[in-house]
Short mmCIF file of C-alpha atoms and ligand atoms in Angstrom, two decimals:
data_model
loop_
_atom_site.label_atom_id
_atom_site.label_comp_id
_atom_site.label_asym_id
_atom_site.label_seq_id
_atom_site.Cartn_x
_atom_site.Cartn_y
_atom_site.Cartn_z
CA MET A 1 -238.12 280.98 191.13
CA ARG A 2 -237.28 283.79 193.56
CA PRO A 3 -240.16 284.54 195.92
CA LYS A 4 -241.88 287.85 195.34
CA ILE A 5 -242.51 289.95 198.41
CA LEU A 6 -244.59 293.08 198.71
CA ILE A 7 -243.56 295.54 201.43
CA ILE A 8 -246.34 297.85 202.54
CA TYR A 9 -245.27 300.92 204.48
CA THR A 10 -247.93 302.50 206.67
CA GLY A 11 -245.67 304.54 208.98
CA GLY A 12 -244.42 304.06 212.53
CA THR A 13 -241.08 304.63 214.22
CA ILE A 14 -239.26 302.40 211.74
CA GLY A 15 -239.51 305.14 209.13
CA MET A 16 -239.41 308.17 211.40
CA ALA A 17 -236.85 310.91 211.80
CA MET A 18 -236.42 313.69 214.33
CA ASP A 19 -238.21 316.86 213.39
CA TYR A 20 -235.89 319.60 214.60
CA HIS A 21 -238.64 322.19 214.99
CA SER A 22 -240.92 320.14 217.23
CA GLN A 23 -238.15 317.92 218.61
CA SER A 24 -240.39 314.89 218.14
CA LEU A 25 -240.36 311.88 215.83
CA ILE A 26 -242.42 312.13 212.64
CA PRO A 27 -242.77 309.64 209.75
CA PHE A 28 -240.79 310.26 206.56
CA ASP A 29 -241.13 308.85 203.07
CA PHE A 30 -240.46 305.31 202.02
CA ASP A 31 -237.55 306.03 199.64
CA ASN A 32 -235.73 307.55 202.55
CA LEU A 33 -236.38 304.40 204.58
CA LEU A 34 -235.04 302.12 201.87
CA LYS A 35 -231.91 304.21 201.37
CA ARG A 36 -230.99 303.31 204.90
CA LEU A 37 -231.24 299.61 204.19
CA PRO A 38 -228.81 298.83 201.36
CA GLU A 39 -228.64 295.23 202.68
CA ILE A 40 -232.08 294.61 201.17
CA SER A 41 -230.47 294.07 197.75
CA LEU A 42 -228.64 291.04 199.16
CA ILE A 43 -231.85 289.19 199.96
CA ASP A 44 -232.70 286.48 197.46
CA CYS A 45 -236.21 287.76 196.69
CA ASP A 46 -237.92 290.07 194.26
CA PHE A 47 -239.61 293.05 195.85
CA ASP A 48 -242.15 295.64 195.23
CA TYR A 49 -243.20 298.41 197.55
CA PHE A 50 -246.39 300.15 198.36
CA SER A 51 -246.36 303.16 200.61
CA PHE A 52 -249.20 305.12 202.14
CA GLU A 53 -249.17 308.59 200.63
CA GLU A 54 -248.98 310.00 204.11
CA PRO A 55 -247.32 307.55 206.49
CA ILE A 56 -248.78 307.81 209.97
CA ASP A 57 -247.89 307.34 213.58
CA SER A 58 -249.96 304.26 214.36
CA SER A 59 -251.68 306.07 217.24
CA ASN A 60 -253.76 307.59 214.44
CA MET A 61 -254.69 304.17 213.05
CA ARG A 62 -258.41 303.41 212.70
CA PRO A 63 -260.64 300.84 210.94
CA GLU A 64 -260.92 302.98 207.77
CA ILE A 65 -257.14 302.67 207.42
CA TRP A 66 -257.28 298.90 208.06
CA LEU A 67 -259.45 298.89 204.95
CA GLN A 68 -256.76 300.69 202.95
CA ILE A 69 -254.28 298.00 203.96
CA ALA A 70 -256.89 295.39 203.05
CA GLU A 71 -257.38 296.98 199.60
CA ALA A 72 -253.64 296.90 198.96
CA LEU A 73 -253.45 293.25 200.00
CA GLU A 74 -256.45 292.27 197.95
CA THR A 75 -255.27 293.97 194.76
CA LYS A 76 -251.76 292.57 195.00
CA TYR A 77 -252.53 289.17 196.56
CA HIS A 78 -252.06 287.04 193.44
CA GLU A 79 -248.88 288.80 192.30
CA PHE A 80 -246.86 288.06 195.44
CA ASP A 81 -245.81 285.13 197.61
CA GLY A 82 -245.74 287.06 200.85
CA PHE A 83 -246.38 290.44 202.43
CA VAL A 84 -244.48 292.49 204.99
CA ILE A 85 -246.35 295.38 206.54
CA LEU A 86 -244.36 298.13 208.25
CA HIS A 87 -246.46 299.60 211.02
CA GLY A 88 -246.01 301.54 214.24
CA THR A 89 -245.80 299.40 217.32
CA ASP A 90 -248.43 301.28 219.34
CA THR A 91 -251.40 299.77 217.55
CA MET A 92 -249.72 297.01 215.56
CA SER A 93 -251.46 294.26 217.54
CA TYR A 94 -254.85 295.84 216.83
CA THR A 95 -254.33 296.19 213.07
CA ALA A 96 -252.74 292.77 212.72
CA SER A 97 -255.48 291.11 214.81
CA ALA A 98 -258.17 292.86 212.78
CA LEU A 99 -256.58 291.70 209.52
CA SER A 100 -256.44 288.14 210.84
CA PHE A 101 -260.23 288.17 211.30
CA MET A 102 -260.91 289.95 208.02
CA THR A 103 -258.84 287.69 205.75
CA GLU A 104 -260.53 284.59 204.38
CA ASN A 105 -258.76 281.61 202.75
CA LEU A 106 -255.36 283.18 203.32
CA GLU A 107 -252.61 280.99 201.91
CA LYS A 108 -249.71 283.41 202.15
CA PRO A 109 -247.85 285.09 205.00
CA ILE A 110 -248.77 288.61 206.11
CA ILE A 111 -246.05 289.70 208.50
CA PHE A 112 -246.27 292.93 210.44
CA THR A 113 -243.13 294.50 211.80
CA GLY A 114 -241.75 297.84 212.89
CA SER A 115 -239.14 299.00 215.35
CA GLN A 116 -238.51 300.83 218.58
CA LEU A 117 -235.73 303.00 217.09
CA PRO A 118 -235.90 304.59 213.62
CA ILE A 119 -234.00 302.85 210.84
CA GLY A 120 -231.56 305.75 210.58
CA GLU A 121 -230.27 305.40 214.14
CA LEU A 122 -227.03 303.63 214.88
CA ARG A 123 -228.50 301.19 217.42
CA THR A 124 -231.70 300.62 215.46
CA ASP A 125 -233.64 297.37 215.77
CA ALA A 126 -235.34 298.12 212.43
CA LYS A 127 -232.88 296.35 210.16
CA GLU A 128 -233.06 292.96 211.85
CA ASN A 129 -236.82 293.17 212.19
CA LEU A 130 -237.33 294.06 208.54
CA ILE A 131 -234.76 291.71 207.02
CA THR A 132 -235.94 288.69 209.04
CA SER A 133 -239.60 289.50 208.33
CA ILE A 134 -238.81 289.41 204.60
CA LEU A 135 -236.96 286.12 204.99
CA LEU A 136 -239.85 284.61 206.94
CA ALA A 137 -242.35 285.84 204.37
CA SER A 138 -240.35 284.17 201.62
CA LEU A 139 -240.12 280.71 203.23
CA GLN A 140 -241.58 278.01 201.01
CA LYS A 141 -242.51 274.41 201.57
CA GLU A 142 -243.40 272.07 198.73
CA GLY A 143 -243.74 275.05 196.42
CA LYS A 144 -246.16 276.89 198.71
CA PRO A 145 -245.64 279.60 201.31
CA MET A 146 -244.80 277.92 204.63
CA ILE A 147 -246.61 280.51 206.74
CA GLN A 148 -250.24 281.10 205.84
CA GLU A 149 -251.41 283.43 208.56
CA VAL A 150 -251.13 286.98 209.89
CA CYS A 151 -248.09 287.36 212.15
CA ILE A 152 -245.99 289.90 213.97
CA TYR A 153 -242.23 289.55 213.84
CA PHE A 154 -240.33 291.51 216.44
CA GLU A 155 -236.99 291.16 218.20
CA TYR A 156 -236.15 287.60 217.17
CA LYS A 157 -239.66 286.23 217.67
CA LEU A 158 -242.47 285.41 215.28
CA PHE A 159 -245.92 285.56 216.84
CA ARG A 160 -249.45 284.75 215.75
CA ALA A 161 -250.68 288.34 215.40
CA ASN A 162 -254.00 287.90 217.16
CA ARG A 163 -252.23 286.53 220.24
CA THR A 164 -249.99 289.54 220.73
CA THR A 165 -249.96 292.57 222.92
CA LYS A 166 -247.50 295.44 223.21
CA ILE A 167 -245.97 295.07 226.64
CA ASN A 168 -243.02 297.43 226.60
CA ALA A 169 -242.74 301.02 225.39
CA GLU A 170 -238.97 301.06 225.52
CA ASN A 171 -237.33 297.65 225.27
CA PHE A 172 -236.64 296.11 221.91
CA ASP A 173 -238.78 293.10 222.82
CA ALA A 174 -241.94 295.17 222.73
CA PHE A 175 -244.41 292.33 222.09
CA GLU A 176 -245.54 289.32 223.99
CA SER A 177 -247.93 286.49 223.25
CA PRO A 178 -249.09 285.69 226.77
CA ASN A 179 -251.29 282.69 226.06
CA PHE A 180 -249.72 281.06 223.02
CA PRO A 181 -246.10 280.16 222.26
CA SER A 182 -244.15 282.13 219.69
CA ILE A 183 -244.49 280.41 216.31
CA GLY A 184 -240.91 281.08 215.27
CA ILE A 185 -237.55 282.05 216.69
CA SER A 186 -234.76 283.78 214.84
CA GLY A 187 -231.38 282.60 216.06
CA VAL A 188 -228.56 281.14 214.05
CA HIS A 189 -231.35 279.41 212.14
CA LEU A 190 -234.85 280.59 211.39
CA ASP A 191 -236.82 278.10 213.40
CA VAL A 192 -240.49 278.16 212.41
CA LYS A 193 -242.61 275.87 214.55
CA GLU A 194 -244.53 274.28 211.74
CA LYS A 195 -246.64 272.11 214.03
CA ILE A 196 -248.34 275.10 215.62
CA LEU A 197 -248.78 277.26 212.54
CA PHE A 198 -252.38 278.14 211.87
CA ASN A 199 -253.88 276.05 209.14
CA TYR A 200 -257.46 275.42 208.20
CA GLN A 201 -259.44 274.01 205.35
CA LYS A 202 -259.71 276.73 202.70
CA THR A 203 -263.17 276.96 201.20
CA GLY A 204 -262.62 279.26 198.25
CA ASP A 205 -260.57 282.13 196.91
CA PHE A 206 -258.77 284.62 199.08
CA ARG A 207 -260.89 287.58 200.05
CA ILE A 208 -261.02 290.22 202.72
CA ASN A 209 -264.23 290.74 204.59
CA LYS A 210 -264.43 294.50 204.93
CA GLN A 211 -267.64 294.80 206.91
CA LEU A 212 -266.65 296.33 210.21
CA ASP A 213 -268.59 298.11 212.92
CA SER A 214 -266.66 299.81 215.70
CA SER A 215 -269.63 300.48 217.99
CA VAL A 216 -267.66 298.92 220.83
CA GLY A 217 -267.12 300.21 224.37
CA VAL A 218 -264.67 299.12 227.04
CA LEU A 219 -265.29 299.26 230.78
CA LYS A 220 -262.30 298.55 232.98
CA ILE A 221 -263.47 297.99 236.53
CA PHE A 222 -261.40 298.93 239.56
CA PRO A 223 -262.00 299.06 243.28
CA GLY A 224 -264.00 302.22 243.96
CA ILE A 225 -265.09 302.87 240.38
CA PRO A 226 -267.75 305.62 240.60
CA GLN A 227 -271.31 304.44 239.96
CA THR A 228 -272.18 307.49 237.85
CA PHE A 229 -269.18 306.84 235.62
CA VAL A 230 -270.25 303.21 235.05
CA GLU A 231 -273.86 304.25 234.43
CA ASN A 232 -272.92 306.98 231.97
CA LEU A 233 -270.57 304.68 230.13
CA LEU A 234 -273.01 301.78 229.84
CA HIS A 235 -275.78 304.16 228.76
CA SER A 236 -273.63 305.57 225.94
CA PRO A 237 -275.79 305.69 222.84
CA ASN A 238 -275.04 303.56 219.77
CA ILE A 239 -272.74 301.09 221.49
CA LYS A 240 -273.62 297.55 220.49
CA ALA A 241 -270.97 295.59 222.42
CA PHE A 242 -269.28 296.30 225.73
CA ILE A 243 -266.09 294.59 226.75
CA ILE A 244 -265.92 294.50 230.53
CA GLU A 245 -262.40 294.13 231.80
CA ALA A 246 -263.08 292.09 234.90
CA TYR A 247 -260.73 290.75 237.53
CA GLY A 248 -258.99 287.37 237.40
CA THR A 249 -261.14 284.64 235.89
CA GLY A 250 -263.93 287.11 235.08
CA ASN A 251 -264.96 288.32 238.52
CA ILE A 252 -266.73 291.60 239.18
CA PHE A 253 -268.01 293.57 242.17
CA THR A 254 -271.53 292.38 242.85
CA ASP A 255 -273.35 295.56 243.97
CA GLN A 256 -276.99 295.16 243.01
CA TRP A 257 -277.07 298.38 240.93
CA PHE A 258 -274.27 297.02 238.74
CA ILE A 259 -275.89 293.62 238.23
CA ASP A 260 -279.23 295.30 237.45
CA LEU A 261 -277.56 297.61 234.96
CA LEU A 262 -275.84 294.73 233.18
CA GLN A 263 -279.12 292.82 233.13
CA GLN A 264 -280.87 295.81 231.59
CA LYS A 265 -278.19 296.20 228.91
CA ALA A 266 -278.35 292.50 228.05
CA LYS A 267 -282.14 292.82 227.67
CA GLU A 268 -281.60 295.73 225.29
CA GLY A 269 -279.65 293.31 223.09
CA ILE A 270 -276.22 294.72 223.85
CA HIS A 271 -273.45 292.13 223.73
CA LEU A 272 -271.65 292.02 227.08
CA ILE A 273 -268.22 290.46 226.74
CA ILE A 274 -266.19 289.56 229.81
CA ASN A 275 -262.43 289.86 229.48
CA THR A 276 -259.80 289.61 232.18
CA GLN A 277 -257.44 292.32 233.37
CA CYS A 278 -254.78 289.64 233.81
CA ALA A 279 -252.12 289.35 231.14
CA GLY A 280 -252.22 285.55 231.23
CA GLY A 281 -254.83 282.87 231.87
CA MET A 282 -258.46 282.83 230.92
CA VAL A 283 -261.98 283.84 231.87
CA GLU A 284 -263.96 281.09 233.58
CA ILE A 285 -267.39 282.44 234.37
CA GLY A 286 -268.94 280.83 237.43
CA ARG A 287 -265.68 279.69 239.01
CA TYR A 288 -266.21 282.20 241.82
CA SER A 289 -269.52 283.40 243.19
CA THR A 290 -268.47 286.91 242.12
CA SER A 291 -269.00 285.89 238.54
CA THR A 292 -272.14 283.76 238.87
CA PRO A 293 -274.47 286.77 238.31
CA LEU A 294 -272.74 287.15 234.94
CA ALA A 295 -273.54 283.55 234.05
CA LYS A 296 -277.23 284.21 234.79
CA ILE A 297 -277.18 287.28 232.55
CA GLY A 298 -275.73 285.16 229.72
CA VAL A 299 -272.62 287.24 229.10
CA ILE A 300 -270.07 286.30 226.46
CA SER A 301 -266.68 284.97 227.55
CA SER A 302 -263.54 286.13 225.82
CA PHE A 303 -261.58 283.22 227.33
CA ASP A 304 -257.89 284.07 226.87
CA LEU A 305 -258.17 286.73 224.17
CA THR A 306 -255.82 289.65 224.41
CA MET A 307 -257.60 292.97 224.74
CA GLU A 308 -256.50 293.84 221.20
CA ALA A 309 -258.05 290.65 219.82
CA ALA A 310 -261.14 291.06 222.02
CA ILE A 311 -261.81 294.54 220.62
CA THR A 312 -261.03 293.77 216.98
CA LYS A 313 -263.03 290.54 217.08
CA ALA A 314 -266.02 292.50 218.36
CA ILE A 315 -265.56 295.12 215.60
CA TYR A 316 -265.36 292.36 213.00
CA LEU A 317 -268.33 290.35 214.27
CA LEU A 318 -270.54 293.43 214.72
CA GLY A 319 -269.94 294.10 211.04
CA GLN A 320 -271.43 290.70 210.16
CA ASN A 321 -274.98 291.61 211.30
CA LEU A 322 -275.47 288.55 213.48
CA THR A 323 -278.21 287.83 215.98
CA HIS A 324 -277.12 287.91 219.62
CA ALA A 325 -277.00 284.11 219.74
CA GLU A 326 -274.89 283.93 216.56
CA PHE A 327 -272.59 286.68 217.82
CA LYS A 328 -272.09 284.83 221.13
CA THR A 329 -271.37 281.52 219.39
CA GLN A 330 -268.91 283.08 216.95
CA TYR A 331 -267.24 285.16 219.63
CA GLU A 332 -266.72 282.14 221.86
CA THR A 333 -265.29 280.10 218.98
CA SER A 334 -261.70 280.41 217.89
CA LEU A 335 -261.97 281.76 214.35
CA LYS A 336 -258.31 282.30 213.46
CA GLY A 337 -256.39 280.63 216.26
CA GLU A 338 -256.89 283.68 218.49
CA MET A 339 -258.07 281.89 221.60
CA SER A 340 -258.15 278.71 223.62
CA THR A 341 -261.39 277.73 225.28
CA THR A 342 -260.10 275.05 227.63
N1 LIG B 401 -245.82 305.95 218.07
C1 LIG B 401 -245.17 305.00 217.21
C2 LIG B 401 -246.23 304.36 216.34
O1 LIG B 401 -246.92 303.49 216.80
C3 LIG B 401 -244.45 303.99 218.01
C4 LIG B 401 -243.70 302.96 217.21
O2 LIG B 401 -243.79 302.83 216.03
O3 LIG B 401 -242.93 302.21 217.84
O4 LIG B 401 -246.37 304.69 215.20
#
């Protein structure tokens, strides 16, 4: 039986063309994209396609549109063996991370890909990215899909989606997984590292948890950050979780006004999550005295989460209506292979 793959087109550079009036790249329709990939008919799979009515530049992506992708996946889940989602690179790590948290009992691959150059350009990276994503999505083992998680495939590497971050706006290798190895390499052979694929005990049928709440704020600290700016930001109404991008292993400046403000916010029931500005390594609250006040306040550690996973995990968990203690426990637990805690 040939595997059946659904390709979902949301937009992004992969399907863009130059608009001669504005001299900028804009998305075009899916038929146009496929016309530029005649090689697709050589792949030993059956396909179907689903395209957003209006493909978007992924800078315009938002949780309501994650839900549209979720709807498409949910309706078509049982008809297909694997899914390839074409998405702009700018926010691909956010969407893919969010989907990793939202999907429950996933037993099929959901592979996000896109490209740095449109598919119509001579030197495009789109063809390899798309063709290999389809091949990866169609891999089977003992009659079941080999990959059963949300991934990003880009420039010869397969990543666990919720470990990725976009690190380059120009090079073809736009993504990196700073704290977890790539789960597959495309060379002469497609080498999927089966031992590190995400696998967990499924407890029921596939479903997508669509309860999201994006009342999340981010505070990136820097030497000399103005007090009024920090105060205004932390007093923003209707924010239920703040992610504080701290230095190194979770260190902050320890001016009393800042500690008092954090203390006050924690008392108000706001979730304070400490992330690191470093690309690699993890938060270790209490390692330096500049983070011990945070330990006393009872902040939440994001360990080695990428910023994309830190934000989308907060959006997902806020949607679950948890108490502060439940939120902290869930946040500090790896739910979908997104973080290491030691
Ligand atoms: N701005 C584009 C987008 O994210 C960039 C890309 O696709 O590479 O949709």
